[in-house]
Amino acid sequence: MNKIFQEDIRRFLREDAPGGDLTSAAVFTPEQRGGARFVSRQEMIVAGMEKVAAQVFLFLEPDCEVSGLSDGKRVMAGDVLLEVKGTVANLLLAERLALNLVQRLCGIATLTNRFVELVKGLPVKIVDTRKTTPGLRSLEKYAVRVGGGHNHRFSLTDGILVKDNHIAACGSIAEAVKKIKNFVPHTLRIEVETETLDQVEECLAAGVDIIMLDNMEPEMMTKAVKLINGRAIVEASGGITLKNVRAVAQCGVDIISLGCLTHSAPACDISMII
Amino acid sequence: MNKIFQEDIRRFLREDAPGGDLTSAAVFTPEQRGGARFVSRQEMIVAGMEKVAAQVFLFLEPDCEVSGLSDGKRVMAGDVLLEVKGTVANLLLAERLALNLVQRLCGIATLTNRFVELVKGLPVKIVDTRKTTPGLRSLEKYAVRVGGGHNHRFSLTDGILVKDNHIAACGSIAEAVKKIKNFVPHTLRIEVETETLDQVEECLAAGVDIIMLDNMEPEMMTKAVKLINGRAIVEASGGITLKNVRAVAQCGVDIISLGCLTHSAPACDISMII
Amino acid sequence: MNKIFQEDIRRFLREDAPGGDLTSAAVFTPEQRGGARFVSRQEMIVAGMEKVAAQVFLFLEPDCEVSGLSDGKRVMAGDVLLEVKGTVANLLLAERLALNLVQRLCGIATLTNRFVELVKGLPVKIVDTRKTTPGLRSLEKYAVRVGGGHNHRFSLTDGILVKDNHIAACGSIAEAVKKIKNFVPHTLRIEVETETLDQVEECLAAGVDIIMLDNMEPEMMTKAVKLINGRAIVEASGGITLKNVRAVAQCGVDIISLGCLTHSAPACDISMII
Amino acid sequence: MNKIFQEDIRRFLREDAPGGDLTSAAVFTPEQRGGARFVSRQEMIVAGMEKVAAQVFLFLEPDCEVSGLSDGKRVMAGDVLLEVKGTVANLLLAERLALNLVQRLCGIATLTNRFVELVKGLPVKIVDTRKTTPGLRSLEKYAVRVGGGHNHRFSLTDGILVKDNHIAACGSIAEAVKKIKNFVPHTLRIEVETETLDQVEECLAAGVDIIMLDNMEPEMMTKAVKLINGRAIVEASGGITLKNVRAVAQCGVDIISLGCLTHSAPACDISMII
Amino acid sequence: MNKIFQEDIRRFLREDAPGGDLTSAAVFTPEQRGGARFVSRQEMIVAGMEKVAAQVFLFLEPDCEVSGLSDGKRVMAGDVLLEVKGTVANLLLAERLALNLVQRLCGIATLTNRFVELVKGLPVKIVDTRKTTPGLRSLEKYAVRVGGGHNHRFSLTDGILVKDNHIAACGSIAEAVKKIKNFVPHTLRIEVETETLDQVEECLAAGVDIIMLDNMEPEMMTKAVKLINGRAIVEASGGITLKNVRAVAQCGVDIISLGCLTHSAPACDISMII
Amino acid sequence: MNKIFQEDIRRFLREDAPGGDLTSAAVFTPEQRGGARFVSRQEMIVAGMEKVAAQVFLFLEPDCEVSGLSDGKRVMAGDVLLEVKGTVANLLLAERLALNLVQRLCGIATLTNRFVELVKGLPVKIVDTRKTTPGLRSLEKYAVRVGGGHNHRFSLTDGILVKDNHIAACGSIAEAVKKIKNFVPHTLRIEVETETLDQVEECLAAGVDIIMLDNMEPEMMTKAVKLINGRAIVEASGGITLKNVRAVAQCGVDIISLGCLTHSAPACDISMII
């Protein structure tokens, strides 16, 4: 959340206090200063203390003192995640937004990390999807990386994913791929979604760069990986959970993409103590 | 997501396609039309089909035909939630944003409804908190209402919640309440957070409108409710889950507030079929 | 006008100088420095020198030296309100916007204070309305507080005011109040507009929190206050001026709301001298 | 308030209802329709019914039926200014913003017109200044024109006004004018502020296009006009009120500029009846 | 310039008419209607008539009638490019912005097309760079495609280009590529900038996907292409002009990237006739 | 590009890195610092180093050290234009935007200066038009001034240019001028476009301030200048190039306006070296 995204902080704060914080305005003088700590209430992977939470405090009070744990660190319940000294009114005004952001980011990093740990030792990457919170994609994709995962495309502009509708419109995978290759930047690989081994073969014949195996059973997936045999990057997608992720990884795929990393990670429990 | 919030749709679409949808641009002509359906993949409470998802399609294509299920309806896996006819390129461009929004909103409505069902028959309201996604508060609070819940304050400007820091700064609950009463709009009730019965008594003496029982054990909560005896609205908060919510409700509180409704509701599973 | 509202300063400056200040650009070098003073040309209550005017100068030149009188002080013609040292080109660029803002805010604070003085000694609060300048509501409501007044609701989201249309749609006050109580946050009091004593009685029966006496004659108002007898907060509204405000207050109402505080306060006369 | 300024309507509505209109949401169904009228409560010059108020209703409900009186018409108390049919919830949501805007605009047009009437028959124009409400300059300058007045420059970019600081920085009026003529667009006239007849002579010698007579007594003003004798446009400014405006006009000046038109016009009294 | 980018039209119009079009306001009634034509004054490739220019007219007047030539068509001096019927005031308000945009876009498409024609018959693509006009990248990249060219990456987020600084920071090309491969989305190819044949070899050893030959002489380029021998996509960049582009293409490269397409294309000459 | 325009920098950077700079993120640590230089690759007039390029670096890193050559200086290939020290990741993130801006601005200043040099010694000003890049008008008009040129009107709000459509709508030049004089601010001169000597005479009779000779041959232009004989400012426009500009100037016109200064100036060649 560098300077480019500071505008978002402003918008979010305005949402949370369109006419200011009335309770604090009634009680505190503008000079009253204090210190606050973010304390973890559970085991988690830390994400966003310095890059996000601290920026909210600094936005409101550029000369407040604030420091936080490094991204990617594993902490336990009771650990201090961030310390900040500033005006009490500002600390309380920043509190909820900063927490709302990092509780989500730590939640994503922590869930990502559980998947990463489960496939440890296997040559596979855990990646996210476009199933992110509208308005927070950059931050959420950052949290996935903090958790040890990798990013899939950031938007419809920077990745090519050919689905059944595209194929239907062109008549065949070969035709679709040809049309797309002739159109899109040479800097982008072309990925095609498949559901059958026949489609996988069509992809190989068409020179597809990445083959997505969508919602396939492990058995079929293993066959597909053998068929592809290194001629394309293989991505597994659909129906993958903490329970079956290792089995999927053992099919030999290169990439496992998971919407749940960003759309269903429960928030981590963090509280601020003044 | 009425016209006031249309600007958000624009921003979210720009996030998802800063330079357009390259795959579709390569494959479809601008004239190619088609129809799409949102289909439920699980039991859920519907939220946002007409008010949110449809608006994304209409934003891109004001004359597309779109209709969706009413908010609050309970559906099963396989039910059709929304139907839309328009340009294929627009359908695919709108798809992810519309789904990202309603999967979250249905998730919130569905989780809220589970809590509401669990306290059925008891004179208590399930309410949300300010622990919402930055940038999406209005929508998420709407989803809580769809699920049968109610809203707590929308922001720091429209509700008064006196916490320990405010009390400490004033010396006593009585003094804090006096200061605040003298300052804030007469249209707002004054709520004070308490952790002990002594604090509850102080609140009653100070004429507090709403007393929050924060993280109290059921036993103490029951005592507090008796002590208050209708002289203030009683809100229970902290550590409340699907497992203990009915027990908490049976303590006689008027309001149960739950951060998890908005910060940890898993997304509902919905897919778009063209 | 803290950091959250800095964006407004930018927009306002752009309105006043979309392509810069041509006169200054022709005459001054960027290095030329000077000092300026805001001088009062009339008796007034000061509002916004530090919080608003100074922020305009600081926005353009973060290291300029600026200090102003405290909000709420009463000054006479000739008094210095603010002093600033900086680049002459910036002083002149900021001048008009800073003056336009504080002349209005001082005007509001001064008019509010006249009303407050007129009801001195009576247990009544002078409050504003939503009749504020579009885009400046937070600032104007701040100026009302500076003048010794209090704020009514900030927006349609943070206060409940039931008018005749709402009542008509529900059939009766009792029915409207029931519907609304069941819907709105428990943190908000419910206010109903009344024009007759019968309506006041209906309100009391329905458990309304705040009863607005709209455009009532003093006699009827006195009767209404007696009828209510402390069972609800009483707000007088409509047709109240400097001439009759004390008479209204003497009817025993708790709150007097005045649109003129913000929509018709004449600007105070302040000039900048370099 | 054409399409370019529609963004302002959105911003203003968001200020007035960041989370929606809770009272209406509790009471009305989205389908409930009704009609509303703006009714004048005083004699006034109408401004902004079609161009501003109607646009607020149309913004929220593009297919509502709305029509208003023409700008510039004089009306009496009780006259209907605007009629609109639409969703009741939208009518009430638009009401306050639409009224806040047109009450101000009618106020400006009405006050401007009083000045214009007072100088009737004399070859002089009543013009505004940059002392407008931040964020509303275009609208307010429009209202001045509706009232029969004319506009001074819109911003620091589109008019040249040389004040004492500019002159001091250059050493003399002649030098300042030379520097500025050499710099600014040839499309702009050069105006210089004067307080003495000597300065007026200097201006004439320097070939100034417009000479402002700032805060001069009628006698001196008359002398100045004679001295100038048609060689420059003459603008009177400072300390001009409804009481002395005709006397000032009779001095023979071409232009009378008045900050009060925009900074101190009392709002006109208009109400909406459903 | 679909709905997502409509906000840009608003901003651009506000730049060109912050307080409206004064000349037209003085002369035309709002009802006066007329027709206008964009006429080409030179041979050119048409770009943006329907997608950009027409959108400016439609933004101001949603029900104006407007139709334009298809993108990519070659026209001669005197050809009609676009016809529009609407309010005269709107036609003139839209004129300059619409022309400023399409004169630039046609200029880019026309210059791109000259390069494309010059390499006709050779298996090479002409592509753009990030050297676009700030704020107009999407439109300019669209114009390149209209002219028969292709797009390089849209931003720093959607393409990987390893330059000497990155290599220096890592110690070697191999190390840099390893680090990057391990970090970036699998959907992106990795491109490395080279200036010597040694570097080309290092790239091949490191498994680089795209090798940029930066500012190489034709001879060296030919050697590089042979060395690479299909094992990577080859992009030529730097110092390429209309004069030498065919010679560069004949070296056997796959891609020729040209900053001049967007940063130095002269505007096409188009005028609007009412 | 002072603080008012900082918002543009943010928008432009977001365009160039919506999800950050992936290559740098993979390679550099946030602490790695370095120095960079902008080096000229051709003879040019410097424009925007301190006021524009430096601001991009400062936006991303307020405490970076940066200094650049003064605007208006003539430099040769190889000269250093700007030096900056900061975080390597920020230097590379700012590079392209800063270069895209100053390459354009230097291009405009350099082309303007060529025209200015060609008319040296003659009493004529070279001025720009509204044919600027949408979104960059202020900056481009600034570059024209840096190159020794002057500015025509900034927008439709701050200059009056009467064209044939306006005349046709009014019946005659005299009538159009009368209408406009009666409407527009007295601070603006009135300019009329003419194509024949008859029209020039009509303008003189109507008391027009500026007469534009549109696309006239030198002979006719000379006649027009004689006819006008100092009674109006004379502006030549249309079809003027580096080749014929001196001949046009020798006709005796006061102003030569040139769209090409801003719509077709080739970018100057500048590169950044770390």
Short mmCIF file of C-alpha atoms in Angstrom, two decimals, chain B residues 76-234:
data_model
loop_
_atom_site.label_atom_id
_atom_site.label_comp_id
_atom_site.label_asym_id
_atom_site.label_seq_id
_atom_site.Cartn_x
_atom_site.Cartn_y
_atom_site.Cartn_z
CA MET B 76 -30.71 -25.10 -3.05
CA ALA B 77 -27.78 -26.30 -5.15
CA GLY B 78 -28.73 -26.13 -8.81
CA ASP B 79 -31.20 -23.27 -8.53
CA VAL B 80 -30.92 -20.48 -11.07
CA LEU B 81 -30.23 -17.16 -9.34
CA LEU B 82 -29.97 -14.71 -12.21
CA GLU B 83 -30.44 -14.69 -15.97
CA VAL B 84 -28.94 -12.19 -18.36
CA LYS B 85 -28.82 -11.71 -22.10
CA GLY B 86 -26.32 -9.44 -23.77
CA THR B 87 -23.09 -9.17 -25.67
CA VAL B 88 -20.87 -12.17 -24.95
CA ALA B 89 -17.84 -9.95 -24.42
CA ASN B 90 -19.74 -7.96 -21.79
CA LEU B 91 -21.11 -11.05 -20.09
CA LEU B 92 -17.59 -12.37 -19.61
CA LEU B 93 -16.20 -9.00 -18.57
CA ALA B 94 -18.91 -8.59 -15.92
CA GLU B 95 -18.85 -12.21 -14.76
CA ARG B 96 -16.00 -12.19 -12.25
CA LEU B 97 -16.85 -8.89 -10.60
CA ALA B 98 -20.54 -9.75 -10.31
CA LEU B 99 -19.70 -13.16 -8.85
CA ASN B 100 -17.04 -11.82 -6.49
CA LEU B 101 -19.63 -9.43 -5.09
CA VAL B 102 -22.63 -11.73 -4.74
CA GLN B 103 -20.65 -14.73 -3.53
CA ARG B 104 -19.55 -12.56 -0.63
CA LEU B 105 -22.99 -11.05 -0.06
CA CYS B 106 -24.76 -14.41 -0.16
CA GLY B 107 -22.09 -15.72 2.19
CA ILE B 108 -22.83 -12.96 4.67
CA ALA B 109 -26.61 -13.32 4.36
CA THR B 110 -26.36 -17.08 4.76
CA LEU B 111 -24.15 -16.94 7.85
CA THR B 112 -26.30 -14.21 9.37
CA ASN B 113 -29.35 -16.32 8.77
CA ARG B 114 -27.82 -19.30 10.56
CA PHE B 115 -27.39 -17.14 13.65
CA VAL B 116 -30.88 -15.72 13.29
CA GLU B 117 -32.35 -19.22 13.05
CA LEU B 118 -30.46 -20.31 16.15
CA VAL B 119 -32.03 -17.60 18.32
CA LYS B 120 -35.49 -17.95 16.85
CA GLY B 121 -38.28 -17.31 19.33
CA LEU B 122 -36.13 -15.24 21.64
CA PRO B 123 -36.53 -11.44 21.77
CA VAL B 124 -33.04 -10.68 20.53
CA LYS B 125 -31.54 -9.12 17.41
CA ILE B 126 -28.43 -10.33 15.62
CA VAL B 127 -26.38 -7.28 14.54
CA ASP B 128 -23.18 -6.62 12.67
CA THR B 129 -20.16 -4.47 13.57
CA ARG B 130 -17.71 -2.12 11.85
CA LYS B 131 -15.53 -5.17 11.05
CA THR B 132 -16.46 -4.98 7.37
CA THR B 133 -14.41 -5.03 4.20
CA PRO B 134 -12.94 -1.58 3.52
CA GLY B 135 -14.87 -0.07 0.63
CA LEU B 136 -17.82 -2.46 0.85
CA ARG B 137 -19.46 -1.54 4.16
CA SER B 138 -22.84 -0.45 2.77
CA LEU B 139 -23.19 -3.60 0.72
CA GLU B 140 -22.14 -5.90 3.51
CA LYS B 141 -24.47 -4.26 6.00
CA TYR B 142 -27.21 -4.66 3.44
CA ALA B 143 -26.45 -8.39 3.21
CA VAL B 144 -26.74 -8.69 6.98
CA ARG B 145 -30.24 -7.24 6.78
CA VAL B 146 -31.11 -9.60 3.94
CA GLY B 147 -30.09 -12.49 6.17
CA GLY B 148 -32.49 -11.35 8.88
CA GLY B 149 -29.95 -9.50 10.97
CA HIS B 150 -29.85 -5.84 11.89
CA ASN B 151 -27.18 -3.17 11.65
CA HIS B 152 -25.08 -1.65 14.37
CA ARG B 153 -23.69 1.85 13.67
CA PHE B 154 -22.46 2.50 10.12
CA SER B 155 -19.44 4.57 11.12
CA LEU B 156 -17.73 6.52 13.86
CA THR B 157 -19.94 9.45 12.95
CA ASP B 158 -23.28 7.82 13.56
CA GLY B 159 -22.97 5.90 16.79
CA ILE B 160 -21.42 6.48 20.18
CA LEU B 161 -19.50 3.67 21.77
CA VAL B 162 -17.57 4.53 24.89
CA LYS B 163 -14.61 2.23 25.53
CA ASP B 164 -12.10 1.97 28.34
CA ASN B 165 -9.77 4.54 26.78
CA HIS B 166 -12.52 7.12 26.70
CA ILE B 167 -13.42 6.35 30.30
CA ALA B 168 -9.81 6.49 31.42
CA ALA B 169 -9.38 9.88 29.75
CA CYS B 170 -12.36 11.26 31.67
CA GLY B 171 -11.77 9.62 35.06
CA SER B 172 -15.07 7.76 35.31
CA ILE B 173 -17.98 6.45 33.29
CA ALA B 174 -20.19 9.16 34.73
CA GLU B 175 -17.82 11.89 33.67
CA ALA B 176 -17.33 10.41 30.19
CA VAL B 177 -21.05 10.08 29.62
CA LYS B 178 -21.66 13.62 30.81
CA LYS B 179 -19.04 15.01 28.43
CA ILE B 180 -20.38 13.01 25.55
CA LYS B 181 -24.06 13.76 26.18
CA ASN B 182 -23.17 17.41 26.14
CA PHE B 183 -21.43 17.04 22.80
CA VAL B 184 -23.06 14.54 20.48
CA PRO B 185 -26.29 14.82 18.48
CA HIS B 186 -29.40 14.14 20.53
CA THR B 187 -30.40 11.69 17.82
CA LEU B 188 -27.79 9.16 18.93
CA ARG B 189 -28.06 6.80 21.87
CA ILE B 190 -24.98 6.46 24.05
CA GLU B 191 -23.47 3.02 24.42
CA VAL B 192 -20.81 2.02 26.94
CA GLU B 193 -18.64 -1.10 26.92
CA THR B 194 -18.50 -2.93 30.25
CA GLU B 195 -16.60 -5.92 31.55
CA THR B 196 -17.78 -6.06 35.16
CA LEU B 197 -21.02 -5.68 37.06
CA ASP B 198 -19.60 -2.64 38.82
CA GLN B 199 -19.23 -0.96 35.47
CA VAL B 200 -22.78 -1.93 34.60
CA GLU B 201 -23.99 -0.21 37.75
CA GLU B 202 -21.96 2.87 36.95
CA CYS B 203 -23.59 2.93 33.53
CA LEU B 204 -27.06 2.74 35.00
CA ALA B 205 -26.27 5.55 37.39
CA ALA B 206 -24.98 7.64 34.51
CA GLY B 207 -28.12 7.12 32.42
CA VAL B 208 -26.42 5.19 29.63
CA ASP B 209 -28.79 4.16 26.81
CA ILE B 210 -27.09 0.94 25.69
CA ILE B 211 -24.84 -1.23 27.83
CA MET B 212 -22.48 -3.56 26.04
CA LEU B 213 -21.50 -6.68 27.96
CA ASP B 214 -18.10 -7.43 26.50
CA ASN B 215 -16.79 -10.98 26.63
CA MET B 216 -18.78 -11.89 29.73
CA GLU B 217 -19.52 -15.45 30.80
CA PRO B 218 -23.22 -16.43 30.55
CA GLU B 219 -23.59 -16.38 34.29
CA MET B 220 -22.32 -12.86 34.67
CA MET B 221 -24.35 -11.82 31.66
CA THR B 222 -27.53 -13.12 33.25
CA LYS B 223 -26.75 -11.15 36.38
CA ALA B 224 -26.09 -8.05 34.35
CA VAL B 225 -29.38 -8.36 32.51
CA LYS B 226 -31.23 -8.66 35.80
CA LEU B 227 -29.37 -5.71 37.23
CA ILE B 228 -30.20 -3.57 34.22
CA ASN B 229 -33.80 -4.70 34.32
CA GLY B 230 -34.97 -2.83 31.22
CA ARG B 231 -33.35 0.47 32.13
CA ALA B 232 -31.02 0.22 29.12
CA ILE B 233 -30.72 -1.77 25.94
CA VAL B 234 -28.35 -4.69 26.55
#
